[in-house]
Amino acid sequence: MKKNMVYFVLYVVLITELLIVITERDELEEKEHSVRDKMLNSLADSYKRPVLLAIPNRRTDYDVGAKENGGAIVVMTPVGLVSDEEKKEVEFYVDVAPGSKTPSDWPSGGVTSKNGNGVYKLIKTDDGNAQFLAKLSSEGEYSFRAYCKVERKLPSYLPDFLLADLAKRVGEQKVSTSPKEAFQIVAKRQGGVKKQGVEFLF
C-alpha cells in the first residue's frame, strides 16, 4: 500500500511538472507570435508610407574660376526605403526647374543615375544616397528639381513563411515616386585678380 502511494505521488508530481512545461511553452509561443506580429506590422507600415527625397543643402555656391574644383556637389537622400534591395535599385532624376536659366551642355531630358556626361552626373552610393555633380562653366543662378523612383521590394533576409505573411499585410507592391524637390546652384567667378580704379592727378 505504501509502495503504491509513493508511485501515485510520483505520478502526480510528474503530471504537474509536465503541465508547467506545457504552460510555459504555450506562453513563450504566444509571446513569440506577438513579437512576430508587431515586427511584421511595423515593416508593413513602413512599406505603405510614401518615399521622400531629402536635400539637406538647398543652395550651393560654386566657384567657376577654381582650377581644382571637381564641380558643385548636391547630396540627395531617399527617405522611406526599407530593404537593401530598394537601396541598391533606387533611381534618381534631376532636371532644370521651369523658368530657370539652363546651364550650358545640359542634356535634353535631364540627368538620371543611369545617364549623364562629363559635366553633369548623378553618382549613387552604397547606402542608397546620391550625389549630383555639376561642373558649371558660366556664372548664374541655376534652379533644379530632383526626385527618386523605386520599385518596392520585400527584404530577402526573411524566411519564406514570414515573407508570405508580410506580402499579405503590405498588399500589392508597386513603383513609388517621391515628390519633386527644388535646389539651387549659384555659380560665380570668385578667384582671379581684382581690377582697381586708377586716379590721375594733375
mmCIF file of N, CA and C in Angstrom, residues 53-188:
data_model
loop_
_atom_site.group_PDB
_atom_site.id
_atom_site.type_symbol
_atom_site.label_atom_id
_atom_site.label_comp_id
_atom_site.label_asym_id
_atom_site.label_seq_id
_atom_site.Cartn_x
_atom_site.Cartn_y
_atom_site.Cartn_z
ATOM 1 N N LEU A 53 12.323 62.447 -50.881
ATOM 2 C CA LEU A 53 13.718 62.764 -51.198
ATOM 3 C C LEU A 53 14.150 63.971 -50.383
ATOM 4 N N ALA A 54 15.178 63.778 -49.561
ATOM 5 C CA ALA A 54 15.691 64.873 -48.723
ATOM 6 C C ALA A 54 16.953 65.451 -49.364
ATOM 7 N N ILE A 55 16.979 66.786 -49.468
ATOM 8 C CA ILE A 55 18.157 67.503 -49.957
ATOM 9 C C ILE A 55 18.555 68.486 -48.859
ATOM 10 N N PRO A 56 19.530 68.103 -48.028
ATOM 11 C CA PRO A 56 19.872 68.953 -46.863
ATOM 12 C C PRO A 56 20.313 70.356 -47.241
ATOM 13 N N ASN A 57 21.115 70.487 -48.307
ATOM 14 C CA ASN A 57 21.630 71.806 -48.707
ATOM 15 C C ASN A 57 20.885 72.266 -49.958
ATOM 16 N N ARG A 58 19.944 73.193 -49.771
ATOM 17 C CA ARG A 58 19.110 73.645 -50.895
ATOM 18 C C ARG A 58 19.824 74.656 -51.790
ATOM 19 N N ARG A 59 20.878 75.284 -51.280
ATOM 20 C CA ARG A 59 21.630 76.259 -52.075
ATOM 21 C C ARG A 59 23.115 75.933 -51.985
ATOM 22 N N THR A 60 23.740 75.812 -53.150
ATOM 23 C CA THR A 60 25.161 75.512 -53.222
ATOM 24 C C THR A 60 25.861 76.620 -53.991
ATOM 25 N N ASP A 61 26.896 77.198 -53.398
ATOM 26 C CA ASP A 61 27.711 78.204 -54.082
ATOM 27 C C ASP A 61 28.870 77.507 -54.784
ATOM 28 N N TYR A 62 29.096 77.894 -56.029
ATOM 29 C CA TYR A 62 30.112 77.231 -56.853
ATOM 30 C C TYR A 62 31.031 78.275 -57.474
ATOM 31 N N ASP A 63 32.333 78.048 -57.330
ATOM 32 C CA ASP A 63 33.322 78.962 -57.884
ATOM 33 C C ASP A 63 33.713 78.491 -59.282
ATOM 34 N N VAL A 64 33.266 79.226 -60.296
ATOM 35 C CA VAL A 64 33.529 78.848 -61.687
ATOM 36 C C VAL A 64 35.019 78.923 -61.994
ATOM 37 N N GLY A 65 35.727 79.847 -61.382
ATOM 38 C CA GLY A 65 37.123 80.075 -61.721
ATOM 39 C C GLY A 65 38.116 79.164 -61.027
ATOM 40 N N ALA A 66 37.686 78.323 -60.090
ATOM 41 C CA ALA A 66 38.629 77.474 -59.357
ATOM 42 C C ALA A 66 39.153 76.361 -60.260
ATOM 43 N N LYS A 67 40.482 76.247 -60.383
ATOM 44 C CA LYS A 67 41.081 75.268 -61.292
ATOM 45 C C LYS A 67 40.943 73.841 -60.772
ATOM 46 N N GLU A 68 41.043 73.670 -59.469
ATOM 47 C CA GLU A 68 40.993 72.322 -58.893
ATOM 48 C C GLU A 68 39.598 71.978 -58.391
ATOM 49 N N ASN A 69 38.599 72.613 -58.921
ATOM 50 C CA ASN A 69 37.227 72.379 -58.489
ATOM 51 C C ASN A 69 36.641 71.181 -59.235
ATOM 52 N N GLY A 70 36.208 70.180 -58.500
ATOM 53 C CA GLY A 70 35.625 68.990 -59.134
ATOM 54 C C GLY A 70 34.178 69.175 -59.523
ATOM 55 N N GLY A 71 33.604 70.309 -59.189
ATOM 56 C CA GLY A 71 32.205 70.574 -59.515
ATOM 57 C C GLY A 71 31.375 70.812 -58.265
ATOM 58 N N ALA A 72 30.207 71.426 -58.482
ATOM 59 C CA ALA A 72 29.276 71.616 -57.368
ATOM 60 C C ALA A 72 28.690 70.255 -56.994
ATOM 61 N N ILE A 73 28.581 69.985 -55.707
ATOM 62 C CA ILE A 73 28.068 68.693 -55.235
ATOM 63 C C ILE A 73 26.822 68.923 -54.398
ATOM 64 N N VAL A 74 25.736 68.229 -54.774
ATOM 65 C CA VAL A 74 24.480 68.298 -54.026
ATOM 66 C C VAL A 74 24.124 66.878 -53.582
ATOM 67 N N VAL A 75 24.015 66.675 -52.264
ATOM 68 C CA VAL A 75 23.728 65.349 -51.708
ATOM 69 C C VAL A 75 22.222 65.140 -51.638
ATOM 70 N N MET A 76 21.781 63.937 -52.039
ATOM 71 C CA MET A 76 20.355 63.588 -52.021
ATOM 72 C C MET A 76 20.163 62.289 -51.250
ATOM 73 N N THR A 77 19.187 62.279 -50.342
ATOM 74 C CA THR A 77 18.946 61.109 -49.506
ATOM 75 C C THR A 77 17.484 60.687 -49.605
ATOM 76 N N PRO A 78 17.214 59.474 -50.112
ATOM 77 C CA PRO A 78 15.832 58.996 -50.119
ATOM 78 C C PRO A 78 15.400 58.587 -48.713
ATOM 79 N N VAL A 79 14.185 58.943 -48.343
ATOM 80 C CA VAL A 79 13.642 58.616 -47.022
ATOM 81 C C VAL A 79 12.454 57.678 -47.215
ATOM 82 N N GLY A 80 12.473 56.552 -46.509
ATOM 83 C CA GLY A 80 11.354 55.616 -46.597
ATOM 84 C C GLY A 80 11.691 54.302 -47.262
ATOM 85 N N LEU A 81 12.953 54.133 -47.692
ATOM 86 C CA LEU A 81 13.352 52.846 -48.248
ATOM 87 C C LEU A 81 13.519 51.847 -47.101
ATOM 88 N N VAL A 82 13.083 50.608 -47.308
ATOM 89 C CA VAL A 82 13.079 49.626 -46.226
ATOM 90 C C VAL A 82 14.146 48.553 -46.429
ATOM 91 N N SER A 83 14.161 47.929 -47.590
ATOM 92 C CA SER A 83 15.071 46.800 -47.810
ATOM 93 C C SER A 83 16.358 47.244 -48.497
ATOM 94 N N ASP A 84 17.389 46.405 -48.372
ATOM 95 C CA ASP A 84 18.661 46.665 -49.049
ATOM 96 C C ASP A 84 18.485 46.618 -50.566
ATOM 97 N N GLU A 85 17.554 45.784 -51.023
ATOM 98 C CA GLU A 85 17.288 45.683 -52.456
ATOM 99 C C GLU A 85 16.779 47.014 -52.999
ATOM 100 N N GLU A 86 15.944 47.700 -52.236
ATOM 101 C CA GLU A 86 15.442 49.010 -52.659
ATOM 102 C C GLU A 86 16.570 50.038 -52.706
ATOM 103 N N LYS A 87 17.464 50.001 -51.731
ATOM 104 C CA LYS A 87 18.573 50.961 -51.687
ATOM 105 C C LYS A 87 19.510 50.777 -52.881
ATOM 106 N N LYS A 88 19.652 49.524 -53.331
ATOM 107 C CA LYS A 88 20.518 49.260 -54.484
ATOM 108 C C LYS A 88 19.878 49.711 -55.793
ATOM 109 N N GLU A 89 18.561 49.629 -55.888
ATOM 110 C CA GLU A 89 17.897 49.844 -57.172
ATOM 111 C C GLU A 89 17.175 51.179 -57.306
ATOM 112 N N VAL A 90 17.183 52.019 -56.270
ATOM 113 C CA VAL A 90 16.522 53.323 -56.368
ATOM 114 C C VAL A 90 17.202 54.159 -57.452
ATOM 115 N N GLU A 91 16.410 54.872 -58.224
ATOM 116 C CA GLU A 91 16.934 55.714 -59.295
ATOM 117 C C GLU A 91 16.647 57.188 -58.986
ATOM 118 N N PHE A 92 17.559 58.066 -59.404
ATOM 119 C CA PHE A 92 17.447 59.500 -59.143
ATOM 120 C C PHE A 92 17.338 60.258 -60.461
ATOM 121 N N TYR A 93 16.631 61.388 -60.420
ATOM 122 C CA TYR A 93 16.394 62.194 -61.615
ATOM 123 C C TYR A 93 16.539 63.677 -61.255
ATOM 124 N N VAL A 94 17.222 64.431 -62.114
ATOM 125 C CA VAL A 94 17.388 65.879 -61.923
ATOM 126 C C VAL A 94 17.124 66.567 -63.253
ATOM 127 N N ASP A 95 16.342 67.651 -63.212
ATOM 128 C CA ASP A 95 16.123 68.466 -64.409
ATOM 129 C C ASP A 95 16.093 69.936 -64.016
ATOM 130 N N VAL A 96 16.241 70.788 -65.012
ATOM 131 C CA VAL A 96 16.206 72.225 -64.761
ATOM 132 C C VAL A 96 14.773 72.623 -64.407
ATOM 133 N N ALA A 97 14.630 73.455 -63.391
ATOM 134 C CA ALA A 97 13.299 73.894 -62.963
ATOM 135 C C ALA A 97 12.702 74.851 -63.995
ATOM 136 N N PRO A 98 11.378 74.817 -64.161
ATOM 137 C CA PRO A 98 10.737 75.748 -65.092
ATOM 138 C C PRO A 98 11.046 77.200 -64.729
ATOM 139 N N GLY A 99 11.377 77.998 -65.734
ATOM 140 C CA GLY A 99 11.688 79.407 -65.531
ATOM 141 C C GLY A 99 13.129 79.680 -65.176
ATOM 142 N N SER A 100 13.921 78.623 -64.981
ATOM 143 C CA SER A 100 15.323 78.819 -64.618
ATOM 144 C C SER A 100 16.191 78.914 -65.869
ATOM 145 N N LYS A 101 17.322 79.570 -65.718
ATOM 146 C CA LYS A 101 18.341 79.607 -66.758
ATOM 147 C C LYS A 101 18.894 78.186 -66.919
ATOM 148 N N THR A 102 19.061 77.746 -68.178
ATOM 149 C CA THR A 102 19.592 76.406 -68.443
ATOM 150 C C THR A 102 21.104 76.471 -68.579
ATOM 151 N N PRO A 103 21.827 75.664 -67.804
ATOM 152 C CA PRO A 103 23.296 75.684 -67.911
ATOM 153 C C PRO A 103 23.766 75.097 -69.241
ATOM 154 N N SER A 104 24.949 75.511 -69.670
ATOM 155 C CA SER A 104 25.473 75.022 -70.944
ATOM 156 C C SER A 104 25.783 73.528 -70.850
ATOM 157 N N ASP A 105 25.605 72.839 -71.970
ATOM 158 C CA ASP A 105 25.834 71.395 -72.095
ATOM 159 C C ASP A 105 24.859 70.556 -71.273
ATOM 160 N N TRP A 106 23.730 71.157 -70.910
ATOM 161 C CA TRP A 106 22.741 70.384 -70.146
ATOM 162 C C TRP A 106 22.070 69.369 -71.077
ATOM 163 N N PRO A 107 22.048 68.074 -70.690
ATOM 164 C CA PRO A 107 21.448 67.061 -71.576
ATOM 165 C C PRO A 107 19.936 67.197 -71.670
ATOM 166 N N SER A 108 19.398 67.009 -72.864
ATOM 167 C CA SER A 108 17.951 67.100 -73.023
ATOM 168 C C SER A 108 17.299 65.910 -72.318
ATOM 169 N N GLY A 109 16.249 66.176 -71.570
ATOM 170 C CA GLY A 109 15.608 65.141 -70.771
ATOM 171 C C GLY A 109 16.154 65.045 -69.366
ATOM 172 N N GLY A 110 17.189 65.839 -69.075
ATOM 173 C CA GLY A 110 17.725 65.872 -67.720
ATOM 174 C C GLY A 110 18.779 64.814 -67.457
ATOM 175 N N VAL A 111 19.169 64.699 -66.196
ATOM 176 C CA VAL A 111 20.206 63.761 -65.775
ATOM 177 C C VAL A 111 19.574 62.706 -64.875
ATOM 178 N N THR A 112 19.926 61.443 -65.100
ATOM 179 C CA THR A 112 19.470 60.356 -64.239
ATOM 180 C C THR A 112 20.692 59.615 -63.708
ATOM 181 N N SER A 113 20.451 58.698 -62.776
ATOM 182 C CA SER A 113 21.576 57.924 -62.237
ATOM 183 C C SER A 113 22.072 56.883 -63.236
ATOM 184 N N LYS A 114 21.391 56.764 -64.387
ATOM 185 C CA LYS A 114 21.832 55.823 -65.421
ATOM 186 C C LYS A 114 22.485 56.528 -66.607
ATOM 187 N N ASN A 115 22.318 57.853 -66.703
ATOM 188 C CA ASN A 115 22.968 58.570 -67.802
ATOM 189 C C ASN A 115 23.814 59.698 -67.229
ATOM 190 N N GLY A 116 24.151 60.646 -68.006
ATOM 191 C CA GLY A 116 24.983 61.759 -67.564
ATOM 192 C C GLY A 116 26.137 61.927 -68.537
ATOM 193 N N ASN A 117 26.895 62.975 -68.352
ATOM 194 C CA ASN A 117 28.052 63.218 -69.210
ATOM 195 C C ASN A 117 29.208 63.679 -68.339
ATOM 196 N N GLY A 118 30.254 64.162 -68.934
ATOM 197 C CA GLY A 118 31.407 64.586 -68.151
ATOM 198 C C GLY A 118 31.170 65.836 -67.342
ATOM 199 N N VAL A 119 30.080 66.547 -67.649
ATOM 200 C CA VAL A 119 29.802 67.821 -66.980
ATOM 201 C C VAL A 119 28.779 67.652 -65.856
ATOM 202 N N TYR A 120 27.746 66.836 -66.103
ATOM 203 C CA TYR A 120 26.670 66.623 -65.122
ATOM 204 C C TYR A 120 26.469 65.120 -64.935
ATOM 205 N N LYS A 121 26.406 64.684 -63.678
ATOM 206 C CA LYS A 121 26.130 63.270 -63.439
ATOM 207 C C LYS A 121 25.603 63.054 -62.020
ATOM 208 N N LEU A 122 24.909 61.943 -61.861
ATOM 209 C CA LEU A 122 24.388 61.511 -60.568
ATOM 210 C C LEU A 122 25.134 60.242 -60.168
ATOM 211 N N ILE A 123 25.768 60.262 -59.006
ATOM 212 C CA ILE A 123 26.534 59.111 -58.532
ATOM 213 C C ILE A 123 25.826 58.510 -57.323
ATOM 214 N N LYS A 124 25.442 57.238 -57.438
ATOM 215 C CA LYS A 124 24.797 56.542 -56.323
ATOM 216 C C LYS A 124 25.853 55.980 -55.377
ATOM 217 N N THR A 125 25.535 56.008 -54.085
ATOM 218 C CA THR A 125 26.427 55.440 -53.076
ATOM 219 C C THR A 125 25.843 54.121 -52.572
ATOM 220 N N ASP A 126 26.654 53.342 -51.847
ATOM 221 C CA ASP A 126 26.226 52.019 -51.392
ATOM 222 C C ASP A 126 25.064 52.076 -50.400
ATOM 223 N N ASP A 127 24.920 53.181 -49.691
ATOM 224 C CA ASP A 127 23.856 53.287 -48.690
ATOM 225 C C ASP A 127 22.537 53.802 -49.265
ATOM 226 N N GLY A 128 22.449 53.909 -50.606
ATOM 227 C CA GLY A 128 21.193 54.321 -51.235
ATOM 228 C C GLY A 128 21.079 55.807 -51.479
ATOM 229 N N ASN A 129 22.094 56.590 -51.106
ATOM 230 C CA ASN A 129 22.071 58.032 -51.358
ATOM 231 C C ASN A 129 22.637 58.326 -52.746
ATOM 232 N N ALA A 130 22.637 59.609 -53.120
ATOM 233 C CA ALA A 130 23.210 60.008 -54.402
ATOM 234 C C ALA A 130 23.852 61.379 -54.272
ATOM 235 N N GLN A 131 24.799 61.644 -55.163
ATOM 236 C CA GLN A 131 25.434 62.958 -55.255
ATOM 237 C C GLN A 131 25.255 63.461 -56.684
ATOM 238 N N PHE A 132 24.728 64.685 -56.803
ATOM 239 C CA PHE A 132 24.617 65.337 -58.103
ATOM 240 C C PHE A 132 25.848 66.213 -58.291
ATOM 241 N N LEU A 133 26.614 65.968 -59.346
ATOM 242 C CA LEU A 133 27.822 66.733 -59.639
ATOM 243 C C LEU A 133 27.588 67.591 -60.879
ATOM 244 N N ALA A 134 27.895 68.892 -60.766
ATOM 245 C CA ALA A 134 27.712 69.823 -61.888
ATOM 246 C C ALA A 134 28.944 70.698 -62.028
ATOM 247 N N LYS A 135 29.605 70.606 -63.180
ATOM 248 C CA LYS A 135 30.765 71.451 -63.473
ATOM 249 C C LYS A 135 30.302 72.602 -64.370
ATOM 250 N N LEU A 136 29.791 73.635 -63.745
ATOM 251 C CA LEU A 136 29.241 74.772 -64.487
ATOM 252 C C LEU A 136 30.366 75.634 -65.044
ATOM 253 N N SER A 137 30.181 76.077 -66.293
ATOM 254 C CA SER A 137 31.240 76.856 -66.953
ATOM 255 C C SER A 137 30.927 78.347 -67.018
ATOM 256 N N SER A 138 29.694 78.724 -66.696
ATOM 257 C CA SER A 138 29.346 80.146 -66.763
ATOM 258 C C SER A 138 28.610 80.559 -65.496
ATOM 259 N N GLU A 139 28.735 81.829 -65.173
ATOM 260 C CA GLU A 139 28.103 82.355 -63.964
ATOM 261 C C GLU A 139 26.591 82.418 -64.109
ATOM 262 N N GLY A 140 25.911 82.345 -62.979
ATOM 263 C CA GLY A 140 24.461 82.466 -62.982
ATOM 264 C C GLY A 140 23.833 81.712 -61.829
ATOM 265 N N GLU A 141 22.539 81.925 -61.651
ATOM 266 C CA GLU A 141 21.765 81.198 -60.636
ATOM 267 C C GLU A 141 20.927 80.153 -61.353
ATOM 268 N N TYR A 142 21.176 78.888 -61.043
ATOM 269 C CA TYR A 142 20.509 77.783 -61.725
ATOM 270 C C TYR A 142 19.625 77.036 -60.729
ATOM 271 N N SER A 143 18.386 76.856 -61.108
ATOM 272 C CA SER A 143 17.435 76.143 -60.246
ATOM 273 C C SER A 143 17.124 74.779 -60.864
ATOM 274 N N PHE A 144 17.045 73.767 -60.003
ATOM 275 C CA PHE A 144 16.802 72.397 -60.454
ATOM 276 C C PHE A 144 15.686 71.771 -59.636
ATOM 277 N N ARG A 145 15.142 70.680 -60.173
ATOM 278 C CA ARG A 145 14.182 69.866 -59.432
ATOM 279 C C ARG A 145 14.631 68.412 -59.504
ATOM 280 N N ALA A 146 14.544 67.711 -58.369
ATOM 281 C CA ALA A 146 15.005 66.323 -58.311
ATOM 282 C C ALA A 146 13.937 65.446 -57.666
ATOM 283 N N TYR A 147 13.942 64.180 -58.043
ATOM 284 C CA TYR A 147 13.068 63.201 -57.402
ATOM 285 C C TYR A 147 13.705 61.821 -57.541
ATOM 286 N N CYS A 148 13.180 60.855 -56.799
ATOM 287 C CA CYS A 148 13.675 59.484 -56.905
ATOM 288 C C CYS A 148 12.502 58.544 -57.135
ATOM 289 N N LYS A 149 12.819 57.386 -57.674
ATOM 290 C CA LYS A 149 11.794 56.392 -58.001
ATOM 291 C C LYS A 149 12.340 55.012 -57.647
ATOM 292 N N VAL A 150 11.484 54.156 -57.052
ATOM 293 C CA VAL A 150 11.933 52.823 -56.665
ATOM 294 C C VAL A 150 10.773 51.833 -56.753
ATOM 295 N N GLU A 151 11.101 50.632 -57.160
ATOM 296 C CA GLU A 151 10.119 49.548 -57.122
ATOM 297 C C GLU A 151 10.191 48.909 -55.746
ATOM 298 N N ARG A 152 9.057 48.906 -55.036
ATOM 299 C CA ARG A 152 9.055 48.384 -53.670
ATOM 300 C C ARG A 152 9.360 46.883 -53.678
ATOM 301 N N LYS A 153 10.330 46.469 -52.850
ATOM 302 C CA LYS A 153 10.734 45.068 -52.767
ATOM 303 C C LYS A 153 10.865 44.658 -51.306
ATOM 304 N N LEU A 154 10.351 43.466 -50.996
ATOM 305 C CA LEU A 154 10.419 42.958 -49.626
ATOM 306 C C LEU A 154 11.840 42.496 -49.312
ATOM 307 N N PRO A 155 12.230 42.532 -48.029
ATOM 308 C CA PRO A 155 13.601 42.128 -47.666
ATOM 309 C C PRO A 155 13.829 40.634 -47.878
ATOM 310 N N SER A 156 14.967 40.284 -48.447
ATOM 311 C CA SER A 156 15.263 38.883 -48.766
ATOM 312 C C SER A 156 15.740 38.097 -47.555
ATOM 313 N N TYR A 157 16.073 38.771 -46.445
ATOM 314 C CA TYR A 157 16.603 38.059 -45.288
ATOM 315 C C TYR A 157 15.527 37.319 -44.491
ATOM 316 N N LEU A 158 14.238 37.619 -44.753
ATOM 317 C CA LEU A 158 13.163 36.951 -44.026
ATOM 318 C C LEU A 158 12.919 35.554 -44.611
ATOM 319 N N PRO A 159 12.579 34.570 -43.759
ATOM 320 C CA PRO A 159 12.217 33.248 -44.291
ATOM 321 C C PRO A 159 10.921 33.316 -45.101
ATOM 322 N N ASP A 160 10.697 32.298 -45.930
ATOM 323 C CA ASP A 160 9.576 32.321 -46.883
ATOM 324 C C ASP A 160 8.215 32.499 -46.205
ATOM 325 N N PHE A 161 8.006 31.824 -45.060
ATOM 326 C CA PHE A 161 6.689 31.916 -44.423
ATOM 327 C C PHE A 161 6.428 33.329 -43.886
ATOM 328 N N LEU A 162 7.490 34.012 -43.428
ATOM 329 C CA LEU A 162 7.314 35.393 -42.966
ATOM 330 C C LEU A 162 7.147 36.348 -44.148
ATOM 331 N N LEU A 163 7.862 36.081 -45.250
ATOM 332 C CA LEU A 163 7.708 36.911 -46.453
ATOM 333 C C LEU A 163 6.278 36.837 -46.974
ATOM 334 N N ALA A 164 5.707 35.629 -46.972
ATOM 335 C CA ALA A 164 4.334 35.462 -47.451
ATOM 336 C C ALA A 164 3.355 36.230 -46.561
ATOM 337 N N ASP A 165 3.578 36.159 -45.251
ATOM 338 C CA ASP A 165 2.713 36.888 -44.307
ATOM 339 C C ASP A 165 2.861 38.388 -44.493
ATOM 340 N N LEU A 166 4.112 38.860 -44.656
ATOM 341 C CA LEU A 166 4.356 40.292 -44.861
ATOM 342 C C LEU A 166 3.730 40.782 -46.156
ATOM 343 N N ALA A 167 3.830 39.973 -47.223
ATOM 344 C CA ALA A 167 3.252 40.344 -48.521
ATOM 345 C C ALA A 167 1.745 40.543 -48.405
ATOM 346 N N LYS A 168 1.085 39.706 -47.607
ATOM 347 C CA LYS A 168 -0.372 39.865 -47.413
ATOM 348 C C LYS A 168 -0.686 41.172 -46.691
ATOM 349 N N ARG A 169 0.127 41.512 -45.708
ATOM 350 C CA ARG A 169 -0.116 42.739 -44.933
ATOM 351 C C ARG A 169 0.160 43.991 -45.757
ATOM 352 N N VAL A 170 1.184 43.916 -46.603
ATOM 353 C CA VAL A 170 1.556 45.088 -47.407
ATOM 354 C C VAL A 170 0.586 45.289 -48.570
ATOM 355 N N GLY A 171 0.190 44.194 -49.198
ATOM 356 C CA GLY A 171 -0.661 44.304 -50.393
ATOM 357 C C GLY A 171 0.201 44.337 -51.639
ATOM 358 N N GLU A 172 -0.367 44.822 -52.711
ATOM 359 C CA GLU A 172 0.337 44.827 -53.996
ATOM 360 C C GLU A 172 1.543 45.758 -53.966
ATOM 361 N N GLN A 173 2.683 45.240 -54.391
ATOM 362 C CA GLN A 173 3.901 46.050 -54.485
ATOM 363 C C GLN A 173 3.876 46.862 -55.771
ATOM 364 N N LYS A 174 4.301 48.101 -55.699
ATOM 365 C CA LYS A 174 4.304 48.939 -56.894
ATOM 366 C C LYS A 174 5.463 49.920 -56.846
ATOM 367 N N VAL A 175 5.611 50.640 -57.923
ATOM 368 C CA VAL A 175 6.673 51.643 -58.010
ATOM 369 C C VAL A 175 6.246 52.878 -57.216
ATOM 370 N N SER A 176 7.160 53.386 -56.414
ATOM 371 C CA SER A 176 6.889 54.585 -55.613
ATOM 372 C C SER A 176 7.792 55.716 -56.095
ATOM 373 N N THR A 177 7.183 56.874 -56.353
ATOM 374 C CA THR A 177 7.922 58.048 -56.824
ATOM 375 C C THR A 177 7.788 59.165 -55.802
ATOM 376 N N SER A 178 8.902 59.761 -55.453
ATOM 377 C CA SER A 178 8.890 60.843 -54.463
ATOM 378 C C SER A 178 8.402 62.141 -55.106
ATOM 379 N N PRO A 179 7.882 63.071 -54.313
ATOM 380 C CA PRO A 179 7.582 64.410 -54.843
ATOM 381 C C PRO A 179 8.875 65.097 -55.282
ATOM 382 N N LYS A 180 8.753 66.048 -56.204
ATOM 383 C CA LYS A 180 9.930 66.770 -56.698
ATOM 384 C C LYS A 180 10.400 67.786 -55.662
ATOM 385 N N GLU A 181 11.700 67.818 -55.471
ATOM 386 C CA GLU A 181 12.314 68.728 -54.510
ATOM 387 C C GLU A 181 13.225 69.704 -55.252
ATOM 388 N N ALA A 182 13.158 70.980 -54.863
ATOM 389 C CA ALA A 182 13.924 72.025 -55.558
ATOM 390 C C ALA A 182 15.240 72.306 -54.842
ATOM 391 N N PHE A 183 16.253 72.653 -55.631
ATOM 392 C CA PHE A 183 17.522 73.145 -55.078
ATOM 393 C C PHE A 183 18.151 74.092 -56.092
ATOM 394 N N GLN A 184 19.159 74.825 -55.647
ATOM 395 C CA GLN A 184 19.747 75.889 -56.470
ATOM 396 C C GLN A 184 21.270 75.840 -56.387
ATOM 397 N N ILE A 185 21.907 76.098 -57.521
ATOM 398 C CA ILE A 185 23.362 76.250 -57.568
ATOM 399 C C ILE A 185 23.661 77.652 -58.076
ATOM 400 N N VAL A 186 24.410 78.410 -57.280
ATOM 401 C CA VAL A 186 24.790 79.773 -57.653
ATOM 402 C C VAL A 186 26.263 79.753 -58.056
ATOM 403 N N ALA A 187 26.515 79.972 -59.345
ATOM 404 C CA ALA A 187 27.878 79.929 -59.876
ATOM 405 C C ALA A 187 28.422 81.339 -60.022
ATOM 406 N N LYS A 188 29.585 81.575 -59.420
ATOM 407 C CA LYS A 188 30.242 82.884 -59.507
ATOM 408 C C LYS A 188 31.732 82.677 -59.733
#
